[in-house]
Amino acid sequence: MNEQTLDLAGVGIGPFNLSLAAHLDAIPAVQARFFDQCERFDWHPGLMLPDAELQTSFLKDLVTATDPTSRWSFLSYLVAHKRFYKFLNAEFEATPRKEFAKYLEWTANGLSDLQFNARVKEVSFGRSAFTVRLDDQDYSSQHIALGIGHAPCLPTWASSLIGDNCFHSSQATQHLGAMSGERIVVIGGGQSGAEIVLNLLSKGQSPAKEIKWISRRQNFEPLDATPFTNELFTPEYVDRFRRLGEERRQSLLSHHKLASDGASASTLRAIYRRLYALRHLEGSDADVALLPHRDVIQADRQKDEFKLVMRNGFDGGIEIIFAKTIILATGYAFKIPDFLAPLKDRIALDRSGNFILGDDFSVKWDGPRQNHIFALNAGRHSYGIAEPQLSLMAWRSAVIVNALLRRRHFDLDMPPSIMRWATSGDGFSEAPGASIPIAG
Ligand SMILES: Cc1cc2nc3c(=O)[nH]c(=O)nc-3n(C[C@H](O)[C@H](O)[C@H](O)COP(=O)(O)OP(=O)(O)OC[C@H]3O[C@@H](n4cnc5c(N)ncnc54)[C@H](O)[C@@H]3O)c2cc1C
Ligand SMILES: NC(=O)c1ccc[n+]([C@@H]2O[C@H](COP(=O)([O-])OP(=O)(O)OC[C@H]3O[C@@H](n4cnc5c(N)ncnc54)[C@H](OP(=O)(O)O)[C@@H]3O)[C@@H](O)[C@H]2O)c1
């Protein structure tokens, strides 16, 4: 079997490793190659519903925050496609997700170090390098960049029900078109659930007889994208967050949930308006019910339908409903991949079973210090709620490039933030000794 030697092997080509590849494109000294099991780049096609919008600014693209003259910026894409003026004239309040996906695909098609149809089935370590095993080829590499994204989260009761009539939101586009006149239950009050409900209520769809939208949250709560909340999506905040103890970080993450996982206010507004039109203007007989503060604790198949049992957090009651179709918009989570099995006993995990990650996004393991496993989108517990979002992807790529080159190729120093998150060390020297940092 032919074995090639690399400085960096990237596993997975989603936006995050793509951003790293785009940064490395201008640094020929680093021999990198990125692998993805899919046939081609396609950004979350299972939820690419018409009118879906980006939840972040297009300036938070693959490169602009750290390398604004790179040819792989969103603006560069617009110019290359001769639609710079048209894009501006369209005055989008939020960038269409389809447009951003086309930009990502254009970048993927333009970079030479990407290999699709290439599933990584094993990563092991020899004396001084990793071996990355594909189906038909091996690569030897000094470093690894894990960019495999997140896996769908399924409630435990759902595992035996999965099929054409009970599916995760990541497969929505495969199923939604074929559904009509059914009793549909959508579980999940985040952006995926909201987009699916809006789609089901849309004019072009055959109206379902009955639609129920369930959220475990107390209400259908909006994404908080206001300025001080957006400060959580800055390198300065990540730096402060990282230094906290594990328990304190966990507690902050639960408070920050709606800064990353709420539904966009525009989607919630569109759903409300659509419900108004159906009920008051169009005289529709569709039976639509919104069920906030419900935890679906059990479901089973009964003949040709499902019976769901929910706990109502508002008044403590137990409710039972029936559905022909269940759509599980129940989110995603990082899972340590099976292909790392040969390194399992060498990788350190924290008490919750997560990677222990360094300032440079490298995983703590017992191998030589000159061999890194960089993990992208695997450290919400470590870097905070910005980690799974596009917001800081360019910055994270630049941090990793600096670590690879072992020099400050990108100047990532920041002036002290106006937000004084920590007790000390934020660049303020007032009243030294007046406040004492509390551990943990
Ligand atoms: C529908 C949706 C919309 C989103 N929109 C936004 C948004 O507007 N703004 C925002 O900030 N965030 C958004 N996010 C969150 C986040 O930005 C995206 O999930 C983003 O795609 C994460 O990028 P990634 O590179 O980590 O993973 P992914 O995009 O999931 O890519 C991972 C890749 O790894 C490949 N892979 C996995 N295992 C292997 C293997 N063994 N061998 C080879 N390849 C492998 C997969 O095929 C996949 O292509 C969205 C998330 C979803 C689900
Ligand atoms: N267009 C876009 O930009 C776009 C589209 C889709 C997704 N996204 C992003 O992708 C990420 C994932 O979004 P997502 O909506 O897929 O997931 P999510 O934000 O994690 O939402 C999952 C929802 O499912 C609920 N849930 C889980 N199990 C449940 C149960 N048994 N009973 C009732 N409710 C249950 C959760 O409740 P709890 O909160 O109580 O756990 C939560 O409301 C987010 O960052 C989102 O912003 C972006």
Coordinates of C-alpha atoms and ligand atoms in Angstrom, one line a residue:
M1 CA 0.0 0.0 0.0
N2 CA 1.4 3.4 -1.1
E3 CA 2.0 5.7 1.9
Q4 CA 2.5 9.5 1.6
T5 CA 4.0 11.8 4.2
L6 CA 2.2 15.0 5.3
D7 CA 2.7 17.7 7.9
L8 CA -1.1 17.8 8.5
A9 CA -3.9 15.4 7.7
G10 CA -7.4 16.9 8.1
V11 CA -10.2 14.5 8.8
G12 CA -13.5 15.9 7.6
I13 CA -14.2 18.8 5.2
G14 CA -16.9 20.9 6.7
P15 CA -16.6 24.7 7.0
F16 CA -14.1 24.4 9.9
N17 CA -11.4 22.3 8.3
L18 CA -12.2 24.1 5.0
S19 CA -11.3 27.3 6.8
L20 CA -8.0 25.8 8.0
A21 CA -7.3 24.6 4.4
A22 CA -8.0 28.1 3.1
H23 CA -5.5 29.6 5.5
L24 CA -2.9 27.0 4.6
D25 CA -3.4 27.6 0.9
A26 CA -1.1 30.6 1.2
I27 CA 1.5 28.7 3.2
P28 CA 3.1 26.2 0.8
A29 CA 5.7 25.2 3.4
V30 CA 3.0 23.1 5.1
Q31 CA 2.1 19.9 3.3
A32 CA -1.5 19.3 4.2
R33 CA -4.3 17.1 2.9
F34 CA -7.9 17.0 4.0
F35 CA -10.2 14.0 3.6
D36 CA -14.0 13.7 3.5
Q37 CA -16.2 10.7 3.1
C38 CA -18.8 12.5 1.0
E39 CA -18.7 12.7 -2.8
R40 CA -18.4 16.5 -2.8
F41 CA -18.7 19.5 -0.4
D42 CA -22.4 20.1 0.5
W43 CA -23.2 22.1 3.7
H44 CA -25.9 20.4 5.8
P45 CA -28.0 19.5 2.7
G46 CA -30.6 17.7 4.9
L47 CA -31.8 21.0 6.2
M48 CA -31.3 23.3 3.2
L49 CA -34.9 24.4 3.1
P50 CA -36.0 27.3 0.9
D51 CA -35.5 30.7 2.5
A52 CA -33.2 29.5 5.3
E53 CA -30.9 32.2 6.4
L54 CA -27.4 32.4 7.9
Q55 CA -27.5 33.1 11.6
T56 CA -24.1 35.0 11.5
S57 CA -22.7 37.8 9.4
F58 CA -21.2 36.8 6.1
L59 CA -18.0 38.6 7.3
K60 CA -17.5 35.7 9.7
D61 CA -16.5 33.6 6.7
L62 CA -13.6 31.2 6.3
V63 CA -10.8 33.8 6.3
T64 CA -11.8 37.4 6.6
A65 CA -11.3 37.9 10.4
T66 CA -7.7 36.9 10.2
D67 CA -6.6 37.0 6.6
P68 CA -8.8 39.6 4.9
T69 CA -6.8 39.7 1.7
S70 CA -7.2 35.9 1.1
R71 CA -8.8 35.0 -2.2
W72 CA -11.2 32.7 -0.3
S73 CA -13.3 35.4 1.3
F74 CA -17.1 35.7 0.8
L75 CA -16.6 39.0 -0.9
S76 CA -14.0 37.5 -3.2
Y77 CA -16.6 34.8 -4.1
L78 CA -19.2 37.5 -4.9
V79 CA -16.8 39.3 -7.1
A80 CA -15.7 36.1 -8.9
H81 CA -19.4 35.4 -9.6
K82 CA -20.0 38.9 -10.8
R83 CA -22.8 39.6 -8.3
F84 CA -21.2 42.0 -5.8
Y85 CA -23.6 44.8 -6.7
K86 CA -26.6 42.6 -7.0
F87 CA -26.0 41.0 -3.6
L88 CA -25.8 44.5 -2.0
N89 CA -28.9 45.7 -3.9
A90 CA -30.9 42.7 -2.6
E91 CA -30.5 44.2 0.9
F92 CA -30.7 40.8 2.6
E93 CA -31.3 41.2 6.3
A94 CA -29.5 37.9 6.7
T95 CA -27.5 36.1 4.0
P96 CA -29.4 33.2 2.4
R97 CA -27.9 30.0 3.7
K98 CA -27.9 28.7 0.1
E99 CA -25.6 31.6 -0.9
F100 CA -23.2 30.9 1.9
A101 CA -23.2 27.2 1.0
K102 CA -22.4 28.0 -2.6
Y103 CA -19.5 30.2 -1.3
L104 CA -18.2 27.3 0.8
E105 CA -18.6 24.9 -2.2
W106 CA -16.7 27.3 -4.5
T107 CA -13.8 27.5 -2.0
A108 CA -13.8 23.7 -1.7
N109 CA -13.7 23.3 -5.5
G110 CA -10.8 25.8 -5.7
L111 CA -8.5 24.3 -3.1
S112 CA -6.2 21.6 -4.3
D113 CA -5.4 19.8 -1.1
L114 CA -8.9 18.3 -0.5
Q115 CA -9.9 14.8 -1.2
F116 CA -13.5 13.7 -1.3
N117 CA -14.8 10.1 -1.4
A118 CA -12.2 9.4 1.2
R119 CA -13.5 8.0 4.5
V120 CA -10.9 7.9 7.3
K121 CA -11.4 4.5 8.9
E122 CA -8.5 4.5 11.4
V123 CA -5.9 6.9 12.8
S124 CA -3.0 5.3 14.7
F125 CA 0.5 6.4 15.8
G126 CA 3.9 4.9 15.1
R127 CA 7.1 6.2 16.5
S128 CA 7.0 9.7 15.2
A129 CA 4.0 10.1 13.0
F130 CA 0.3 9.3 12.7
T131 CA -1.0 6.8 10.1
V132 CA -4.3 7.8 8.5
R133 CA -5.9 4.8 7.0
L134 CA -8.5 5.3 4.1
D135 CA -10.2 2.5 2.3
D136 CA -7.6 2.2 -0.3
Q137 CA -4.6 4.3 0.8
D138 CA -2.5 5.2 3.9
Y139 CA -1.0 8.6 4.7
S140 CA 1.6 9.3 7.3
S141 CA 1.3 12.7 9.0
Q142 CA 3.0 14.7 11.7
H143 CA -0.3 16.2 12.9
I144 CA -4.0 15.6 12.6
A145 CA -6.9 18.1 12.4
L146 CA -10.2 16.5 13.4
G147 CA -13.0 18.4 11.7
I148 CA -15.7 15.8 11.7
G149 CA -18.6 17.9 12.9
H150 CA -21.3 16.7 15.3
A151 CA -23.6 13.7 15.2
P152 CA -27.5 14.0 15.5
C153 CA -28.7 13.7 19.1
L154 CA -31.6 11.2 19.4
P155 CA -33.6 10.7 22.5
T156 CA -33.1 7.2 23.9
W157 CA -36.7 6.3 23.2
A158 CA -36.3 7.1 19.5
S159 CA -33.7 4.5 18.6
S160 CA -36.2 1.7 17.9
L161 CA -38.6 4.0 16.0
I162 CA -36.2 5.6 13.4
G163 CA -37.4 5.1 9.8
D164 CA -39.4 6.9 7.1
N165 CA -42.0 8.2 9.7
C166 CA -39.6 9.1 12.5
F167 CA -36.4 10.9 11.5
H168 CA -33.9 13.5 12.6
S169 CA -34.0 17.1 11.3
S170 CA -30.7 16.5 9.5
Q171 CA -32.7 14.4 7.0
A172 CA -35.6 16.7 6.6
T173 CA -35.3 17.5 2.9
Q174 CA -35.4 13.8 2.1
H175 CA -38.8 13.4 3.7
L176 CA -40.7 16.7 3.8
G177 CA -41.6 16.8 0.1
A178 CA -43.3 13.4 0.3
M179 CA -45.5 14.2 3.3
S180 CA -49.1 15.3 3.0
G181 CA -52.2 15.3 5.1
E182 CA -50.5 13.6 8.0
R183 CA -50.5 14.2 11.7
I184 CA -47.0 15.6 12.3
V185 CA -45.2 16.2 15.6
V186 CA -42.0 18.3 15.5
I187 CA -39.9 17.9 18.6
G188 CA -37.3 20.6 19.3
G189 CA -37.6 24.4 19.9
G190 CA -34.2 25.4 18.3
Q191 CA -33.6 26.8 14.8
S192 CA -34.0 23.4 13.1
G193 CA -37.4 22.8 14.6
A194 CA -38.5 26.3 13.7
E195 CA -37.4 26.1 10.1
I196 CA -39.2 22.7 9.7
V197 CA -42.4 24.1 11.2
L198 CA -42.3 27.1 9.0
N199 CA -41.8 24.9 6.0
L200 CA -44.8 22.7 7.0
L201 CA -47.0 25.8 7.3
S202 CA -45.7 27.3 4.0
K203 CA -48.1 28.1 1.3
G204 CA -46.8 25.7 -1.3
Q205 CA -47.1 22.7 1.1
S206 CA -50.2 20.5 1.2
P207 CA -51.6 21.5 4.6
A208 CA -51.1 18.8 7.2
K209 CA -54.2 17.8 9.1
E210 CA -52.5 18.3 12.4
I211 CA -49.2 19.8 13.3
K212 CA -47.8 19.9 16.9
W213 CA -44.6 21.7 17.7
I214 CA -43.0 20.7 21.0
S215 CA -40.2 22.5 22.8
R216 CA -38.7 21.5 26.1
R217 CA -37.8 25.1 26.6
Q218 CA -40.2 27.3 28.6
N219 CA -41.3 29.1 25.4
F220 CA -40.2 29.3 21.7
E221 CA -37.2 31.3 22.7
P222 CA -35.2 33.6 20.3
L223 CA -31.5 33.6 19.6
D224 CA -30.0 36.5 21.5
A225 CA -27.8 38.3 19.0
T226 CA -27.5 41.6 20.8
P227 CA -24.1 43.3 21.1
F228 CA -23.0 42.4 24.7
T229 CA -24.1 38.8 24.1
N230 CA -22.1 38.8 20.9
E231 CA -19.1 39.5 23.0
L232 CA -19.2 35.8 23.9
F233 CA -18.2 35.2 20.4
T234 CA -14.8 36.9 20.6
P235 CA -11.3 35.5 21.1
E236 CA -11.0 37.6 24.3
Y237 CA -14.0 35.9 25.8
V238 CA -12.8 32.4 24.8
D239 CA -9.4 33.2 26.5
R240 CA -11.1 34.1 29.8
F241 CA -13.6 31.2 29.6
R242 CA -10.9 28.7 29.1
R243 CA -9.2 29.5 32.3
L244 CA -12.2 28.7 34.4
G245 CA -12.7 25.4 36.2
E246 CA -14.7 22.6 34.7
E247 CA -17.8 23.1 36.8
R248 CA -17.9 26.9 36.4
R249 CA -17.6 26.5 32.6
Q250 CA -20.5 24.0 32.6
S251 CA -22.7 26.3 34.6
L252 CA -22.0 29.3 32.3
L253 CA -22.7 27.2 29.2
S254 CA -26.2 26.4 30.3
H255 CA -26.8 30.1 30.9
H256 CA -25.5 30.9 27.4
K257 CA -27.7 28.5 25.5
L258 CA -29.9 31.0 23.8
A259 CA -26.9 33.0 22.5
S260 CA -26.1 30.1 20.2
D261 CA -29.1 27.7 20.1
G262 CA -32.2 29.9 20.1
A263 CA -34.3 30.3 17.0
S264 CA -33.8 33.4 14.9
A265 CA -36.3 36.1 15.8
S266 CA -37.1 36.4 12.0
T267 CA -38.0 32.7 11.8
L268 CA -40.2 33.0 14.9
R269 CA -41.9 36.1 13.5
A270 CA -42.5 34.4 10.2
I271 CA -44.1 31.4 11.9
Y272 CA -46.4 33.7 14.0
R273 CA -47.4 35.6 10.9
R274 CA -48.1 32.4 9.0
L275 CA -50.2 31.1 11.8
Y276 CA -52.1 34.4 11.9
A277 CA -52.8 34.2 8.1
L278 CA -53.9 30.6 8.3
R279 CA -56.3 31.2 11.2
H280 CA -57.6 34.6 10.5
L281 CA -57.2 35.4 6.9
E282 CA -57.3 32.1 5.0
G283 CA -59.9 30.3 7.1
S284 CA -57.7 27.2 7.1
D285 CA -58.9 24.1 9.0
A286 CA -55.4 22.9 9.7
D287 CA -55.1 22.1 13.4
V288 CA -51.8 23.6 14.6
A289 CA -50.8 23.5 18.3
L290 CA -47.7 24.9 19.9
L291 CA -46.6 23.0 23.0
P292 CA -43.8 24.7 24.9
H293 CA -42.2 23.4 28.1
R294 CA -42.8 19.7 27.2
D295 CA -40.3 17.0 27.6
V296 CA -41.1 13.9 25.5
I297 CA -40.1 11.1 27.8
Q298 CA -41.4 8.1 26.0
A299 CA -42.8 7.1 22.6
D300 CA -43.8 3.8 21.0
R301 CA -45.4 2.5 17.9
Q302 CA -49.1 1.6 18.1
K303 CA -50.3 0.0 14.8
D304 CA -49.7 2.7 12.1
E305 CA -49.0 5.6 14.5
F306 CA -46.9 6.7 17.4
K307 CA -48.0 7.3 21.0
L308 CA -45.9 10.0 22.7
V309 CA -45.8 10.7 26.5
M310 CA -44.7 14.2 27.6
R311 CA -44.1 15.8 30.9
N312 CA -45.4 19.4 31.0
G313 CA -43.0 21.6 32.9
F314 CA -45.5 24.4 33.2
D315 CA -47.9 22.6 35.5
G316 CA -46.2 19.3 36.1
G317 CA -48.9 17.3 34.2
I318 CA -48.4 14.2 32.0
E319 CA -49.8 14.3 28.5
I320 CA -50.3 11.8 25.7
I321 CA -50.5 12.6 22.0
F322 CA -50.6 10.5 18.8
A323 CA -48.7 11.2 15.6
K324 CA -48.2 9.6 12.1
T325 CA -44.8 11.3 11.7
I326 CA -42.3 12.4 14.3
I327 CA -39.6 14.9 13.3
L328 CA -36.7 15.0 15.8
A329 CA -35.2 18.4 15.7
T330 CA -33.4 17.4 18.9
G331 CA -29.9 18.9 18.1
Y332 CA -26.4 17.6 17.7
A333 CA -23.4 16.7 19.8
F334 CA -19.7 15.9 19.4
K335 CA -18.9 12.2 19.6
I336 CA -15.3 10.8 19.9
P337 CA -15.0 8.9 16.6
D338 CA -14.4 5.2 16.4
F339 CA -11.5 5.7 14.0
L340 CA -9.5 7.0 17.0
A341 CA -9.8 3.6 18.7
P342 CA -6.0 2.8 18.4
L343 CA -5.3 6.0 20.4
K344 CA -8.0 5.5 22.9
D345 CA -5.7 4.7 25.9
R346 CA -3.4 7.6 25.0
I347 CA -5.9 10.4 24.9
A348 CA -6.8 12.1 28.2
L349 CA -10.5 12.8 29.0
D350 CA -12.1 15.0 31.6
R351 CA -14.6 13.8 34.2
S352 CA -17.4 14.1 31.6
G353 CA -15.6 12.1 29.0
N354 CA -14.6 15.1 26.9
F355 CA -11.2 15.9 25.3
I356 CA -8.9 18.0 27.5
L357 CA -7.9 20.8 25.1
G358 CA -5.0 23.3 25.0
D359 CA -4.9 27.0 24.0
D360 CA -4.0 25.9 20.5
F361 CA -7.0 23.5 20.1
S362 CA -4.8 20.5 20.6
V363 CA -6.0 17.4 22.4
K364 CA -4.0 16.3 25.5
W365 CA -2.4 12.9 24.8
D366 CA 0.7 11.0 25.9
G367 CA 2.4 11.1 22.5
P368 CA 5.5 13.2 21.5
R369 CA 5.1 16.9 22.0
Q370 CA 5.8 17.6 18.4
N371 CA 2.7 15.6 17.2
H372 CA -0.6 17.3 17.7
I373 CA -4.2 16.2 17.3
F374 CA -6.1 19.5 16.7
A375 CA -9.8 19.2 17.4
L376 CA -12.2 21.6 15.8
N377 CA -15.7 21.9 17.1
A378 CA -15.1 19.3 19.8
G379 CA -14.6 21.7 22.7
R380 CA -17.8 23.7 23.6
H381 CA -17.0 22.6 27.2
S382 CA -13.5 24.1 26.9
Y383 CA -13.9 27.3 24.7
G384 CA -17.6 28.2 25.3
I385 CA -20.6 28.5 23.1
A386 CA -18.8 30.0 20.2
E387 CA -17.0 26.8 19.4
P388 CA -19.7 25.1 17.3
Q389 CA -20.6 28.3 15.4
L390 CA -19.0 30.0 12.4
S391 CA -18.2 33.1 14.3
L392 CA -14.6 32.3 15.3
M393 CA -13.7 29.7 12.7
A394 CA -11.2 31.9 11.0
W395 CA -9.5 32.9 14.3
R396 CA -9.3 29.2 15.4
S397 CA -7.7 28.3 12.0
A398 CA -5.1 31.1 12.5
V399 CA -4.4 29.9 16.0
I400 CA -3.8 26.3 14.7
V401 CA -1.6 27.6 11.8
N402 CA 0.6 29.5 14.3
A403 CA 0.9 26.3 16.4
L404 CA 1.8 24.3 13.3
L405 CA 4.5 26.8 12.3
R406 CA 5.6 27.4 15.8
R407 CA 5.7 31.2 15.2
R408 CA 3.3 34.1 15.0
H409 CA 2.4 33.9 11.3
F410 CA -0.9 35.6 12.2
D411 CA -0.8 38.5 14.6
L412 CA -3.7 37.5 16.9
D413 CA -3.0 39.9 19.8
M414 CA -6.0 41.9 20.9
P415 CA -6.3 45.1 22.9
P416 CA -7.9 44.6 26.4
S417 CA -11.6 44.2 26.1
I418 CA -14.1 46.7 27.6
M419 CA -15.9 43.7 29.1
R420 CA -14.1 42.8 32.4
W421 CA -15.1 39.2 32.6
A422 CA -12.5 37.9 35.0
T423 CA -11.6 39.1 38.5
S424 CA -8.1 40.0 37.3
G425 CA -5.9 39.7 34.2
D426 CA -8.1 41.6 31.8
G427 CA -5.6 44.4 31.4
F428 CA -7.0 46.5 34.3
S429 CA -4.8 47.2 37.2
E430 CA -7.3 49.1 39.5
A431 CA -7.2 48.3 43.2
P432 CA -4.6 45.5 43.1
G433 CA -5.4 42.8 45.6
A434 CA -8.9 44.2 46.2
S435 CA -10.5 41.1 44.6
I436 CA -9.3 37.6 45.0
P437 CA -9.9 35.1 42.2
I438 CA -11.9 32.1 43.4
A439 CA -10.7 28.7 42.1
G440 CA -13.1 26.5 40.1
Ligands
LIG1 C1 -28.5 23.2 9.5 C2 -27.4 24.0 10.2 C3 -27.2 25.3 9.9 C4 -26.2 26.0 10.6 N1 -26.1 27.4 10.3 C5 -25.2 28.1 11.1 C6 -25.1 29.5 10.9 O1 -25.9 30.1 10.1 N2 -24.2 30.2 11.6 C7 -23.4 29.5 12.5 O2 -22.5 30.2 13.1 N3 -23.4 28.2 12.7 C8 -24.3 27.4 12.0 N4 -24.4 26.1 12.2 C9 -23.5 25.4 13.1 C10 -22.1 25.1 12.5 O3 -21.5 26.2 11.9 C11 -22.2 24.0 11.4 O4 -22.7 22.8 12.0 C12 -20.9 23.7 10.7 O5 -21.2 22.9 9.6 C13 -19.9 22.9 11.6 O6 -18.8 22.7 10.8 P1 -17.8 21.4 10.9 O7 -16.7 21.6 9.9 O8 -17.4 21.2 12.3 O9 -18.7 20.1 10.6 P2 -19.6 19.6 9.4 O10 -20.1 20.7 8.6 O11 -20.6 18.7 10.0 O12 -18.6 18.7 8.5 C14 -18.0 17.5 9.0 C15 -17.5 16.7 7.8 O13 -16.7 15.6 8.3 C16 -17.0 14.5 7.5 N5 -16.5 13.3 8.2 C17 -17.0 12.8 9.4 N6 -16.4 11.6 9.7 C18 -15.5 11.4 8.7 C19 -14.6 10.4 8.4 N7 -14.4 9.3 9.3 N8 -13.8 10.4 7.3 C20 -14.0 11.4 6.4 N9 -14.9 12.4 6.6 C21 -15.6 12.4 7.7 C22 -18.4 14.6 7.2 O14 -18.7 13.9 6.0 C23 -18.6 16.1 7.0 O15 -18.6 16.5 5.7 C24 -25.4 25.4 11.5 C25 -25.7 24.0 11.8 C26 -26.7 23.3 11.2 C27 -26.9 21.9 11.5
LIG2 N1 -30.3 28.5 9.3 C1 -29.4 28.3 10.3 O1 -28.6 29.1 10.5 C2 -29.5 27.1 11.2 C3 -30.5 26.1 11.0 C4 -30.5 25.0 11.8 C5 -29.6 24.9 12.9 N2 -28.7 25.9 13.1 C6 -27.8 25.9 14.3 O2 -27.4 24.6 14.5 C7 -27.3 24.3 15.9 C8 -28.3 23.2 16.3 O3 -29.6 23.6 16.2 P1 -30.9 22.6 16.4 O4 -32.1 23.3 16.3 O5 -30.7 21.4 15.4 O6 -30.6 22.0 17.8 P2 -30.8 22.7 19.3 O7 -30.6 24.2 19.2 O8 -29.8 22.0 20.2 O9 -32.3 22.4 19.7 C9 -32.7 21.1 20.0 C10 -34.0 21.3 20.7 O10 -34.6 20.0 21.0 C11 -35.1 20.0 22.3 N3 -35.2 18.6 22.8 C12 -34.3 17.6 22.9 N4 -34.8 16.5 23.4 C13 -36.1 16.7 23.6 C14 -37.2 16.0 24.2 N5 -37.0 14.7 24.5 N6 -38.4 16.5 24.3 C15 -38.6 17.8 23.9 N7 -37.6 18.6 23.4 C16 -36.4 18.1 23.3 C17 -34.1 20.8 23.1 O11 -34.5 21.2 24.3 P3 -33.5 21.8 25.4 O12 -33.0 23.1 24.9 O13 -34.3 21.9 26.7 O14 -32.4 20.8 25.5 C18 -34.0 22.0 22.1 O15 -35.1 22.8 22.2 C19 -27.7 25.6 16.6 O16 -26.5 26.3 16.9 C20 -28.5 26.4 15.6 O17 -28.5 27.7 15.7 C21 -28.7 27.0 12.3

